[in-house]
Amino acid sequence: MTFINDVAKLFGAPITSAEIAAFLATQPEYRVGKQIDGDQHIISKEGGFELVFREIPSASRRHPQYRSLAAVFLFSSEAEEYKEFSGQLPFGFSFQDSRQDLIAKRHPDRTWVIGRGRVPVTYPNPSSDSWRTEFFNIHVHYLGDGRVHSLQLTPPAEFASEMAPPTWQELALMPDQKLAAIQLYREEHGANVVEAKKAVDEYIAGAAS
């Protein structure tokens, strides 16, 4: 994992630093993007990676040295315009792995759905799974069909423990939670009890078929 180990040591390094320049000198062709809303990206389509530099809070945007490395993306062949990142991945992961393959290799520390937040690992078709290591966190982002789109590395940090509240669909499939599912459906859709019960019953029947 030479690439990952090397780049993880650079989190917090300014975009204009000698450390960043030395690292990029060992990598395939890349381009430096324009600064937009405090962020600046260094993109290597040939190398299959992207470095994201973020403005340090309260720092002046006039000084690029205040934008430091905050995230690294490693792309699979599913990402348009990028060659697949060819370096070694953590935990024996592969871009060809399915989500179930990844989970079998190492149980995730967090599962996430965009627009909902943290959910149980059993949640179907999540947006991403995340794992913690001593030197970085790794987030695997999925396409809608479960294939791996990219891996994102960020500085090591604890994940929030709060889980997103269950949806009415999840409640409907939980033991003794059908009434809660009906009530939540009513609140979300402005439905009466009969309409909500019908919707919940149809969902349960469809899930069982």
XYZ file of N, CA, C and O in Angstrom:
836
model
N 0.832 -1.202 0.000
C 0.000 0.000 0.000
C 0.865 1.249 0.000
O 0.597 2.206 0.725
N 1.906 1.248 -0.812
C 2.840 2.371 -0.795
C 2.147 3.695 -1.055
O 2.345 4.668 -0.322
N 1.308 3.785 -2.089
C 0.621 5.037 -2.420
C -0.209 5.495 -1.235
O -0.126 6.650 -0.797
N -1.048 4.599 -0.709
C -1.961 4.975 0.378
C -1.194 5.368 1.625
O -1.503 6.366 2.276
N -0.202 4.602 1.977
C 0.596 4.945 3.159
C 1.290 6.285 2.996
O 1.357 7.085 3.929
N 1.815 6.528 1.792
C 2.527 7.789 1.544
C 1.581 8.982 1.570
O 1.883 10.023 2.170
N 0.416 8.841 0.940
C -0.488 9.983 0.854
C -1.152 10.250 2.197
O -1.468 11.396 2.535
N -1.371 9.192 3.000
C -1.994 9.385 4.310
C -1.118 10.240 5.223
O -1.620 10.949 6.097
N 0.186 10.185 5.002
C 1.110 10.997 5.810
C 1.024 12.482 5.453
O 1.561 13.322 6.178
N 0.362 12.787 4.336
C 0.318 14.160 3.851
C -0.955 14.907 4.255
O -1.105 16.087 3.914
N -1.886 14.239 4.957
C -3.093 14.945 5.374
C -2.708 16.169 6.202
O -1.899 16.096 7.127
N -3.290 17.313 5.837
C -2.975 18.562 6.512
C -1.866 19.357 5.857
O -1.638 20.514 6.219
N -1.168 18.760 4.861
C -0.081 19.475 4.185
C -0.652 20.503 3.206
O -1.588 20.204 2.456
N -0.124 21.724 3.172
C -0.599 22.747 2.235
C -0.358 22.335 0.783
O 0.603 21.614 0.472
N -1.189 22.823 -0.101
C -1.091 22.462 -1.513
C 0.216 22.948 -2.127
O 0.712 22.353 -3.095
N 0.800 24.007 -1.561
C 2.049 24.553 -2.093
C 3.285 23.987 -1.404
O 4.398 24.429 -1.683
N 3.111 22.989 -0.528
C 4.240 22.498 0.270
C 5.200 21.648 -0.551
O 4.836 21.056 -1.569
N 6.417 21.558 -0.083
C 7.419 20.727 -0.736
C 7.052 19.252 -0.648
O 7.372 18.473 -1.548
N 6.375 18.878 0.434
C 5.969 17.468 0.598
C 4.984 17.046 -0.488
O 5.097 15.952 -1.052
N 4.025 17.911 -0.786
C 3.062 17.604 -1.844
C 3.757 17.559 -3.201
O 3.513 16.663 -4.023
N 4.631 18.496 -3.448
C 5.357 18.528 -4.717
C 6.199 17.273 -4.902
O 6.238 16.691 -5.999
N 6.856 16.816 -3.840
C 7.691 15.620 -3.929
C 6.847 14.389 -4.193
O 7.232 13.504 -4.968
N 5.684 14.314 -3.567
C 4.795 13.179 -3.797
C 4.301 13.147 -5.242
O 4.341 12.109 -5.907
N 3.858 14.293 -5.742
C 3.323 14.358 -7.099
C 4.390 14.065 -8.148
O 4.081 13.566 -9.236
N 5.636 14.337 -7.830
C 6.728 14.068 -8.770
C 6.884 12.583 -9.051
O 7.468 12.194 -10.061
N 6.353 11.735 -8.181
C 6.457 10.279 -8.356
C 5.216 9.685 -9.005
O 5.142 8.471 -9.194
N 4.231 10.522 -9.340
C 2.949 10.043 -9.828
C 2.756 10.317 -11.321
O 3.487 11.120 -11.910
N 1.761 9.652 -11.936
C 1.470 9.908 -13.354
C 1.019 11.346 -13.581
O 0.819 12.119 -12.631
N 0.836 11.680 -14.837
C 0.448 13.036 -15.223
C -0.782 13.500 -14.442
O -1.723 12.735 -14.217
N -0.799 14.771 -14.059
C -1.900 15.323 -13.281
C -2.113 16.777 -13.673
O -1.281 17.386 -14.352
N -3.237 17.325 -13.226
C -3.482 18.754 -13.432
C -4.035 19.347 -12.135
O -4.697 18.658 -11.351
N -3.741 20.614 -11.928
C -4.206 21.323 -10.736
C -5.434 22.141 -11.131
O -5.365 22.982 -12.024
N -6.552 21.871 -10.486
C -7.779 22.584 -10.794
C -7.818 23.964 -10.159
O -6.985 24.314 -9.321
N -8.788 24.759 -10.579
C -8.963 26.089 -10.022
C -9.566 25.995 -8.626
O -10.279 25.057 -8.305
N -9.289 26.991 -7.817
C -9.863 27.055 -6.483
C -11.332 27.480 -6.599
O -11.662 28.470 -7.250
N -12.220 26.699 -5.988
C -13.654 26.994 -6.014
C -14.204 26.854 -4.604
O -14.145 25.779 -4.006
N -14.751 27.950 -4.079
C -15.360 27.959 -2.737
C -14.425 27.377 -1.678
O -14.857 26.637 -0.785
N -13.155 27.682 -1.795
C -12.213 27.248 -0.778
C -11.591 25.888 -1.032
O -10.646 25.504 -0.341
N -12.112 25.121 -1.992
C -11.559 23.807 -2.314
C -10.737 23.875 -3.596
O -11.024 24.671 -4.491
N -9.735 23.020 -3.681
C -8.927 22.910 -4.894
C -8.548 21.450 -5.079
O -8.211 20.758 -4.113
N -8.627 20.954 -6.315
C -8.401 19.546 -6.597
C -7.178 19.365 -7.491
O -6.964 20.136 -8.419
N -6.409 18.345 -7.199
C -5.346 17.899 -8.091
C -5.793 16.556 -8.644
O -6.032 15.600 -7.886
N -5.927 16.470 -9.952
C -6.560 15.331 -10.604
C -5.573 14.599 -11.495
O -4.902 15.224 -12.326
N -5.498 13.278 -11.332
C -4.707 12.440 -12.229
C -5.628 11.378 -12.824
O -5.922 10.361 -12.185
N -6.118 11.639 -14.029
C -6.967 10.646 -14.686
C -6.162 9.413 -15.063
O -6.679 8.294 -15.074
N -4.894 9.621 -15.380
C -4.021 8.505 -15.729
C -3.753 7.624 -14.509
O -3.699 6.403 -14.606
N -3.584 8.254 -13.351
C -3.292 7.498 -12.134
C -4.530 7.022 -11.399
O -4.427 6.224 -10.453
N -5.708 7.516 -11.792
C -6.950 7.086 -11.156
C -7.157 7.651 -9.771
O -7.816 7.016 -8.931
N -6.642 8.857 -9.515
C -6.818 9.421 -8.180
C -7.060 10.928 -8.250
O -6.812 11.580 -9.271
N -7.534 11.466 -7.137
C -7.797 12.893 -7.018
C -7.496 13.318 -5.583
O -7.936 12.663 -4.627
N -6.751 14.400 -5.435
C -6.443 14.950 -4.126
C -7.310 16.189 -3.906
O -7.415 17.036 -4.792
N -7.939 16.274 -2.740
C -8.824 17.398 -2.432
C -8.189 18.236 -1.325
O -7.932 17.730 -0.226
N -7.952 19.496 -1.634
C -7.385 20.435 -0.660
C -8.484 21.386 -0.213
O -9.199 21.953 -1.034
N -8.614 21.543 1.086
C -9.705 22.342 1.651
C -9.137 23.513 2.424
O -8.128 23.403 3.111
N -9.810 24.639 2.293
C -9.366 25.846 2.976
C -9.471 25.675 4.483
O -10.495 25.201 4.993
N -8.450 26.034 5.190
C -8.474 25.992 6.643
C -9.404 27.093 7.132
O -9.324 28.234 6.670
N -10.337 26.786 8.043
C -11.276 27.812 8.522
C -10.557 29.066 8.986
O -9.511 29.004 9.635
N -11.132 30.204 8.618
C -10.651 31.545 8.977
C -9.431 31.986 8.176
O -8.971 33.118 8.303
N -8.885 31.095 7.338
C -7.723 31.486 6.533
C -8.178 32.272 5.305
O -9.277 32.096 4.798
N -7.324 33.105 4.822
C -7.657 33.920 3.661
C -7.607 33.086 2.396
O -6.674 32.331 2.164
N -8.605 33.228 1.556
C -8.630 32.497 0.290
C -7.586 33.041 -0.688
O -7.340 32.463 -1.729
N -7.011 34.155 -0.359
C -5.997 34.722 -1.246
C -4.679 33.973 -1.142
O -3.778 34.170 -1.948
N -4.553 33.125 -0.137
C -3.295 32.441 0.112
C -3.464 30.929 -0.069
O -3.990 30.260 0.817
N -3.065 30.375 -1.215
C -3.273 28.956 -1.480
C -2.584 28.044 -0.480
O -2.977 26.893 -0.323
N -1.549 28.525 0.201
C -0.853 27.669 1.148
C -1.755 27.272 2.317
O -1.460 26.336 3.049
N -2.871 27.987 2.489
C -3.785 27.662 3.580
C -4.787 26.576 3.196
O -5.622 26.206 4.004
N -4.723 26.114 1.972
C -5.560 24.985 1.577
C -4.743 23.705 1.777
O -3.693 23.529 1.152
N -5.233 22.835 2.623
C -4.466 21.645 2.989
C -5.189 20.376 2.554
O -6.409 20.360 2.341
N -4.419 19.290 2.437
C -4.968 18.022 1.947
C -5.982 17.477 2.943
O -5.668 17.214 4.103
N -7.220 17.294 2.471
C -8.313 16.857 3.341
C -8.913 15.531 2.922
O -9.565 14.864 3.734
N -8.739 15.112 1.662
C -9.326 13.854 1.195
C -8.612 13.380 -0.064
O -8.044 14.190 -0.815
N -8.646 12.082 -0.288
C -8.059 11.469 -1.477
C -9.089 10.485 -2.040
O -9.633 9.662 -1.295
N -9.356 10.576 -3.334
C -10.258 9.648 -4.001
C -9.454 8.712 -4.905
O -8.571 9.161 -5.635
N -9.777 7.430 -4.838
C -9.182 6.411 -5.705
C -10.317 5.804 -6.520
O -11.294 5.309 -5.958
N -10.198 5.844 -7.844
C -11.329 5.501 -8.702
C -11.224 4.094 -9.299
O -10.137 3.632 -9.644
N -12.398 3.464 -9.423
C -12.484 2.183 -10.126
C -12.699 2.450 -11.607
O -12.848 3.598 -12.033
N -12.774 1.401 -12.383
C -13.005 1.545 -13.823
C -14.428 2.029 -14.108
O -14.749 2.396 -15.244
N -15.302 2.034 -13.078
C -16.671 2.504 -13.256
C -16.750 4.030 -13.282
O -17.778 4.588 -13.648
N -15.690 4.704 -12.869
C -15.678 6.167 -12.869
C -15.302 6.670 -14.259
O -14.239 6.332 -14.788
N -16.145 7.463 -14.845
C -15.918 7.961 -16.200
C -14.648 8.811 -16.269
O -14.361 9.599 -15.379
N -13.907 8.627 -17.329
C -12.725 9.429 -17.680
C -11.492 9.104 -16.839
O -10.430 9.676 -17.067
N -11.623 8.203 -15.880
C -10.458 7.832 -15.066
C -10.016 6.411 -15.394
O -10.851 5.520 -15.584
N -8.706 6.214 -15.440
C -8.198 4.861 -15.432
C -8.338 4.321 -14.018
O -8.295 5.077 -13.048
N -8.514 3.029 -13.894
C -8.670 2.463 -12.562
C -7.375 2.578 -11.765
O -6.284 2.294 -12.290
N -7.481 3.011 -10.521
C -6.318 3.086 -9.657
C -5.727 1.687 -9.504
O -6.428 0.731 -9.192
N -4.428 1.566 -9.744
C -3.801 0.246 -9.805
C -3.037 -0.140 -8.546
O -2.495 -1.239 -8.453
N -2.987 0.765 -7.570
C -2.242 0.467 -6.354
C -2.967 -0.511 -5.441
O -4.149 -0.820 -5.635
N -2.264 -0.989 -4.438
C -2.832 -1.924 -3.477
C -3.826 -1.207 -2.569
O -3.592 -0.081 -2.134
N -4.959 -1.867 -2.286
C -5.988 -1.296 -1.430
C -5.921 -1.914 -0.035
O -5.419 -3.035 0.132
N -6.446 -1.234 0.974
C -6.415 -1.783 2.335
C -7.277 -3.035 2.487
O -8.222 -3.252 1.726
N -6.957 -3.834 3.489
C -7.759 -4.980 3.921
C -7.944 -6.045 2.843
O -8.862 -6.862 2.917
N -7.116 -6.029 1.830
C -7.274 -6.978 0.742
C -8.441 -6.665 -0.169
O -8.883 -7.513 -0.949
N -8.942 -5.423 -0.091
C -10.069 -5.022 -0.930
C -9.645 -4.966 -2.397
O -8.490 -4.741 -2.726
N -10.641 -5.138 -3.273
C -10.446 -5.018 -4.711
C -11.613 -4.248 -5.298
O -12.740 -4.325 -4.784
N -11.364 -3.507 -6.371
C -12.447 -2.802 -7.045
C -13.449 -3.774 -7.670
O -14.575 -3.395 -7.981
N -13.040 -5.013 -7.849
C -13.940 -6.007 -8.419
C -14.813 -6.668 -7.354
O -15.725 -7.431 -7.676
N -14.538 -6.398 -6.084
C -15.341 -6.968 -5.008
C -16.756 -6.403 -5.033
O -16.970 -5.224 -5.331
N -17.714 -7.252 -4.669
C -19.060 -6.765 -4.414
C -19.103 -6.207 -2.991
O -18.166 -6.390 -2.205
N -20.177 -5.572 -2.652
C -20.285 -5.059 -1.280
C -20.211 -6.205 -0.271
O -19.569 -6.081 0.778
N -20.861 -7.309 -0.576
C -20.821 -8.447 0.341
C -19.404 -9.001 0.473
O -19.008 -9.449 1.551
N -18.645 -8.954 -0.601
C -17.236 -9.384 -0.533
C -16.457 -8.492 0.436
O -15.677 -8.979 1.259
N -16.675 -7.181 0.335
C -15.955 -6.243 1.197
C -16.324 -6.456 2.659
O -15.453 -6.479 3.537
N -17.614 -6.615 2.919
C -18.072 -6.804 4.294
C -17.539 -8.097 4.872
O -17.206 -8.182 6.064
N -17.443 -9.130 4.027
C -16.910 -10.409 4.491
C -15.430 -10.303 4.856
O -14.947 -10.984 5.770
N -14.715 -9.436 4.150
C -13.288 -9.255 4.428
C -13.065 -8.446 5.704
O -12.124 -8.703 6.452
N -13.938 -7.450 5.932
C -13.815 -6.641 7.147
C -15.143 -5.940 7.403
O -15.640 -5.217 6.545
N -15.702 -6.142 8.587
C -16.989 -5.546 8.927
C -16.832 -4.029 9.014
O -15.927 -3.533 9.684
N -17.700 -3.259 8.347
C -17.550 -1.804 8.347
C -17.844 -1.188 9.714
O -18.628 -1.719 10.502
N -17.225 -0.059 9.963
C -17.465 0.692 11.199
C -18.647 1.644 11.058
O -19.177 2.126 12.056
N -19.035 1.934 9.816
C -20.194 2.794 9.583
C -20.763 2.500 8.207
O -20.029 2.253 7.257
N -22.104 2.533 8.108
C -22.806 2.433 6.833
C -23.647 3.689 6.691
O -24.276 4.140 7.652
N -23.666 4.254 5.487
C -24.232 5.590 5.301
C -25.144 5.639 4.083
O -24.856 5.029 3.040
N -26.238 6.384 4.204
C -27.143 6.642 3.082
C -27.274 8.147 2.926
O -27.634 8.845 3.890
N -26.966 8.658 1.748
C -27.082 10.087 1.486
C -28.529 10.520 1.689
O -29.454 9.903 1.173
N -28.725 11.582 2.443
C -30.065 12.075 2.714
C -30.690 11.489 3.961
O -31.702 12.007 4.450
N -30.102 10.406 4.511
C -30.624 9.793 5.728
C -29.617 9.831 6.847
O -29.921 10.141 7.981
N -28.376 9.505 6.531
C -27.355 9.446 7.560
C -26.908 8.030 7.842
O -26.980 7.159 6.969
N -26.475 7.791 9.068
C -25.946 6.480 9.445
C -27.081 5.471 9.584
O -28.120 5.751 10.190
N -26.877 4.287 9.017
C -27.883 3.227 9.037
C -27.210 1.910 9.408
O -25.977 1.800 9.384
N -27.991 0.881 9.762
C -27.393 -0.424 10.066
C -26.690 -1.009 8.839
O -27.047 -0.710 7.694
N -25.702 -1.858 9.069
C -24.960 -2.458 7.965
C -25.870 -3.329 7.105
O -25.574 -3.592 5.935
N -26.994 -3.774 7.653
C -27.941 -4.606 6.908
C -28.838 -3.796 5.979
O -29.620 -4.375 5.222
N -28.714 -2.485 6.010
C -29.549 -1.629 5.161
C -29.265 -1.948 3.688
O -28.104 -2.009 3.281
N -30.306 -2.146 2.868
C -30.076 -2.506 1.457
C -29.582 -1.319 0.630
O -30.068 -0.200 0.779
N -28.616 -1.584 -0.210
C -28.108 -0.597 -1.166
C -27.732 0.748 -0.537
O -28.221 1.809 -0.953
N -26.828 0.751 0.441
C -26.402 2.030 1.026
C -25.517 2.805 0.067
O -25.036 2.273 -0.938
N -25.289 4.075 0.393
C -24.419 4.916 -0.435
C -22.952 4.558 -0.233
O -22.161 4.598 -1.181
N -22.584 4.226 1.011
C -21.178 3.928 1.301
C -21.044 3.130 2.583
O -21.947 3.118 3.429
N -19.909 2.463 2.706
C -19.462 1.836 3.950
C -18.121 2.451 4.305
O -17.351 2.851 3.422
N -17.825 2.521 5.610
C -16.576 3.147 6.055
C -15.877 2.290 7.098
O -16.520 1.588 7.880
N -14.549 2.387 7.079
C -13.708 1.655 8.028
C -12.685 2.621 8.608
O -12.225 3.538 7.927
N -12.293 2.379 9.863
C -11.278 3.200 10.505
C -9.953 2.452 10.577
O -9.922 1.243 10.774
N -8.865 3.188 10.396
C -7.543 2.651 10.670
C -6.813 3.686 11.522
O -7.327 4.777 11.770
N -5.626 3.355 11.951
C -4.871 4.274 12.792
C -4.480 5.546 12.050
O -4.419 6.628 12.638
N -4.249 5.424 10.736
C -3.695 6.549 9.985
C -4.688 7.218 9.041
O -4.420 8.313 8.553
N -5.810 6.582 8.761
C -6.808 7.174 7.872
C -8.127 6.430 8.025
O -8.170 5.303 8.532
N -9.208 7.080 7.596
C -10.497 6.414 7.416
C -10.668 6.136 5.928
O -10.216 6.923 5.096
N -11.327 5.048 5.618
C -11.576 4.710 4.220
C -13.072 4.523 4.017
O -13.740 3.873 4.807
N -13.582 5.157 2.959
C -15.003 5.124 2.644
C -15.158 4.540 1.234
O -14.543 5.051 0.292
N -15.950 3.508 1.101
C -16.202 2.908 -0.213
C -17.554 3.402 -0.701
O -18.588 3.195 -0.044
N -17.554 4.072 -1.849
C -18.777 4.623 -2.430
C -19.279 3.682 -3.524
O -18.512 3.254 -4.400
N -20.586 3.387 -3.465
C -21.182 2.418 -4.385
C -22.049 3.092 -5.443
O -22.634 4.159 -5.211
N -22.141 2.428 -6.586
C -23.130 2.795 -7.591
C -24.474 2.215 -7.159
O -24.561 1.433 -6.208
N -25.531 2.587 -7.867
C -26.868 2.121 -7.493
C -27.030 0.616 -7.484
O -27.844 0.074 -6.727
N -26.236 -0.086 -8.304
C -26.354 -1.541 -8.363
C -25.364 -2.243 -7.426
O -25.212 -3.461 -7.477
N -24.680 -1.474 -6.579
C -23.790 -2.078 -5.598
C -22.345 -2.201 -6.024
O -21.494 -2.569 -5.213
N -22.022 -1.886 -7.285
C -20.622 -1.929 -7.699
C -19.847 -0.776 -7.073
O -20.410 0.265 -6.760
N -18.548 -0.986 -6.906
C -17.712 0.038 -6.290
C -17.383 1.130 -7.310
O -16.860 0.849 -8.385
N -17.678 2.352 -6.954
C -17.335 3.483 -7.809
C -15.965 4.039 -7.431
O -15.115 4.283 -8.288
N -15.740 4.230 -6.129
C -14.493 4.846 -5.685
C -14.256 4.592 -4.210
O -15.173 4.213 -3.477
N -13.014 4.787 -3.804
C -12.636 4.775 -2.397
C -12.191 6.179 -2.024
O -11.513 6.849 -2.806
N -12.575 6.605 -0.848
C -12.192 7.919 -0.358
C -11.407 7.755 0.937
O -11.842 7.066 1.859
N -10.255 8.388 1.017
C -9.448 8.388 2.228
C -9.576 9.749 2.898
O -9.516 10.781 2.225
N -9.760 9.761 4.207
C -9.813 10.990 4.978
C -8.972 10.811 6.240
O -8.647 9.680 6.620
N -8.613 11.896 6.910
C -7.840 11.758 8.145
C -8.586 10.912 9.173
O -9.827 10.880 9.175
N -7.880 10.215 10.042
C -8.539 9.345 11.021
C -9.416 10.144 11.968
O -9.021 11.199 12.454
N -10.636 9.655 12.195
C -11.572 10.337 13.091
C -12.636 9.335 13.533
O -12.924 8.368 12.826
N -13.217 9.582 14.687
C -14.305 8.746 15.175
C -15.558 9.018 14.351
O -15.783 10.143 13.881
N -16.396 8.000 14.192
C -17.673 8.175 13.523
C -18.755 8.455 14.567
O -18.744 7.871 15.647
N -19.671 9.340 14.244
C -20.780 9.614 15.156
C -21.586 8.343 15.392
O -21.782 7.532 14.482
N -22.042 8.156 16.603
C -22.743 6.915 16.963
C -24.227 6.958 16.644
O -24.881 5.918 16.601
N -24.784 8.160 16.420
C -26.223 8.264 16.196
C -26.631 7.621 14.876
O -26.011 7.845 13.843
N -27.682 6.826 14.929
C -28.221 6.193 13.736
C -29.395 7.006 13.220
O -30.124 7.647 13.994
N -29.613 6.983 11.919
C -30.784 7.637 11.347
C -32.045 6.909 11.821
O -32.044 5.689 11.981
N -33.129 7.645 12.084
C -34.362 6.975 12.517
C -34.888 6.064 11.420
O -34.698 6.338 10.226
N -35.547 4.966 11.789
C -36.043 4.035 10.767
C -37.150 4.645 9.921
O -37.920 5.497 10.393
N -37.244 4.251 8.679
C -38.322 4.665 7.796
C -39.554 3.814 8.093
O -39.478 2.791 8.783
N -40.695 4.229 7.538
C -41.896 3.410 7.752
C -41.733 2.040 7.106
O -42.263 1.042 7.613
N -40.968 1.984 5.998
C -40.731 0.690 5.359
C -39.937 -0.252 6.270
O -40.234 -1.445 6.362
N -38.925 0.311 6.950
C -38.124 -0.508 7.870
C -38.958 -0.936 9.068
O -38.889 -2.089 9.507
N -39.747 -0.016 9.602
C -40.608 -0.360 10.735
C -41.595 -1.464 10.359
O -41.886 -2.355 11.173
N -42.114 -1.414 9.133
C -43.105 -2.411 8.697
C -42.553 -3.822 8.744
O -43.302 -4.785 8.959
N -41.252 -3.956 8.552
C -40.646 -5.292 8.515
C -40.070 -5.704 9.866
O -39.518 -6.794 9.989
N -40.196 -4.828 10.867
C -39.715 -5.174 12.202
C -40.832 -5.824 13.026
O -42.004 -5.450 12.890
N -40.486 -6.789 13.863
C -41.512 -7.410 14.724
C -42.181 -6.372 15.616
O -41.513 -5.518 16.202
N -43.510 -6.412 15.697
C -44.297 -5.570 16.604
C -44.179 -4.080 16.320
O -44.433 -3.257 17.209
N -43.789 -3.706 15.084
C -43.648 -2.291 14.764
C -44.594 -1.838 13.645
O -44.440 -0.748 13.104
N -45.582 -2.672 13.342
C -46.489 -2.342 12.244
C -47.293 -1.077 12.545
O -47.467 -0.215 11.674
N -47.778 -0.928 13.774
C -48.553 0.264 14.131
C -47.700 1.524 14.017
O -48.178 2.575 13.572
N -46.416 1.407 14.406
C -45.514 2.551 14.280
C -45.300 2.888 12.812
O -45.201 4.070 12.441
N -45.231 1.865 11.951
C -45.068 2.091 10.514
C -46.286 2.805 9.941
O -46.161 3.729 9.121
N -47.466 2.391 10.372
C -48.698 3.023 9.896
C -48.746 4.485 10.322
O -49.090 5.369 9.526
N -48.393 4.762 11.569
C -48.410 6.128 12.062
C -47.417 7.014 11.311
O -47.722 8.150 10.945
N -46.208 6.476 11.083
C -45.199 7.250 10.372
C -45.628 7.502 8.933
O -45.413 8.599 8.394
N -46.252 6.503 8.302
C -46.753 6.677 6.937
C -47.786 7.802 6.909
O -47.779 8.657 6.017
N -48.672 7.818 7.905
C -49.703 8.862 7.969
C -49.066 10.245 8.072
O -49.488 11.193 7.400
N -48.037 10.358 8.917
C -47.381 11.646 9.127
C -46.688 12.133 7.863
O -46.713 13.326 7.543
N -46.070 11.196 7.124
C -45.322 11.576 5.929
C -46.224 11.893 4.744
O -45.875 12.732 3.902
N -47.367 11.194 4.663
C -48.210 11.295 3.462
C -49.550 11.984 3.716
O -50.331 12.155 2.770
N -49.828 12.364 4.969
C -51.103 12.991 5.268
C -52.267 12.055 5.017
O -53.371 12.507 4.651
N -52.044 10.766 5.189
C -53.060 9.749 4.894
C -53.881 9.442 6.146
O -53.450 9.684 7.277
N -55.067 8.894 5.934
C -55.856 8.428 7.071
C -55.421 7.017 7.447
O -54.563 6.418 6.784
N -56.014 6.472 8.491
C -55.578 5.173 8.997
C -55.783 4.076 7.965
O -54.914 3.209 7.773
N -56.923 4.098 7.282
C -57.224 3.047 6.295
C -56.211 3.080 5.150
O -55.680 2.039 4.733
N -55.923 4.269 4.634
C -54.963 4.399 3.538
C -53.565 3.964 3.973
O -52.859 3.264 3.226
N -53.181 4.370 5.167
C -51.848 4.027 5.660
C -51.720 2.526 5.889
O -50.699 1.916 5.541
N -52.739 1.916 6.484
C -52.693 0.462 6.739
C -52.610 -0.310 5.426
O -51.857 -1.281 5.309
N -53.346 0.143 4.410
C -53.299 -0.517 3.111
C -51.907 -0.433 2.505
O -51.363 -1.427 1.997
N -51.290 0.750 2.573
C -49.949 0.933 2.008
C -48.932 0.057 2.729
O -48.067 -0.566 2.094
N -49.023 0.005 4.053
C -48.080 -0.796 4.830
C -48.286 -2.287 4.553
O -47.319 -3.038 4.377
N -49.535 -2.728 4.499
C -49.816 -4.141 4.224
C -49.295 -4.543 2.840
O -48.723 -5.632 2.668
N -49.485 -3.658 1.871
C -48.996 -3.964 0.509
C -47.476 -4.017 0.484
O -46.892 -4.861 -0.217
N -46.841 -3.148 1.247
C -45.370 -3.182 1.287
C -44.882 -4.460 1.919
O -43.923 -5.091 1.422
N -45.500 -4.881 3.017
C -45.096 -6.117 3.692
C -45.300 -7.317 2.764
O -44.437 -8.197 2.671
N -46.430 -7.341 2.062
C -46.704 -8.445 1.150
C -45.684 -8.481 0.018
O -45.205 -9.551 -0.394
N -45.332 -7.288 -0.505
C -44.364 -7.241 -1.582
C -42.975 -7.675 -1.130
O -42.253 -8.329 -1.873
N -42.609 -7.318 0.080
C -41.297 -7.701 0.601
C -41.211 -9.194 0.845
O -40.129 -9.785 0.759
N -42.357 -9.834 1.127
C -42.376 -11.273 1.424
C -42.425 -12.113 0.163
O -42.123 -13.312 0.203
N -42.785 -11.508 -0.962
C -42.945 -12.301 -2.197
C -41.607 -12.529 -2.884
O -40.622 -11.879 -2.592
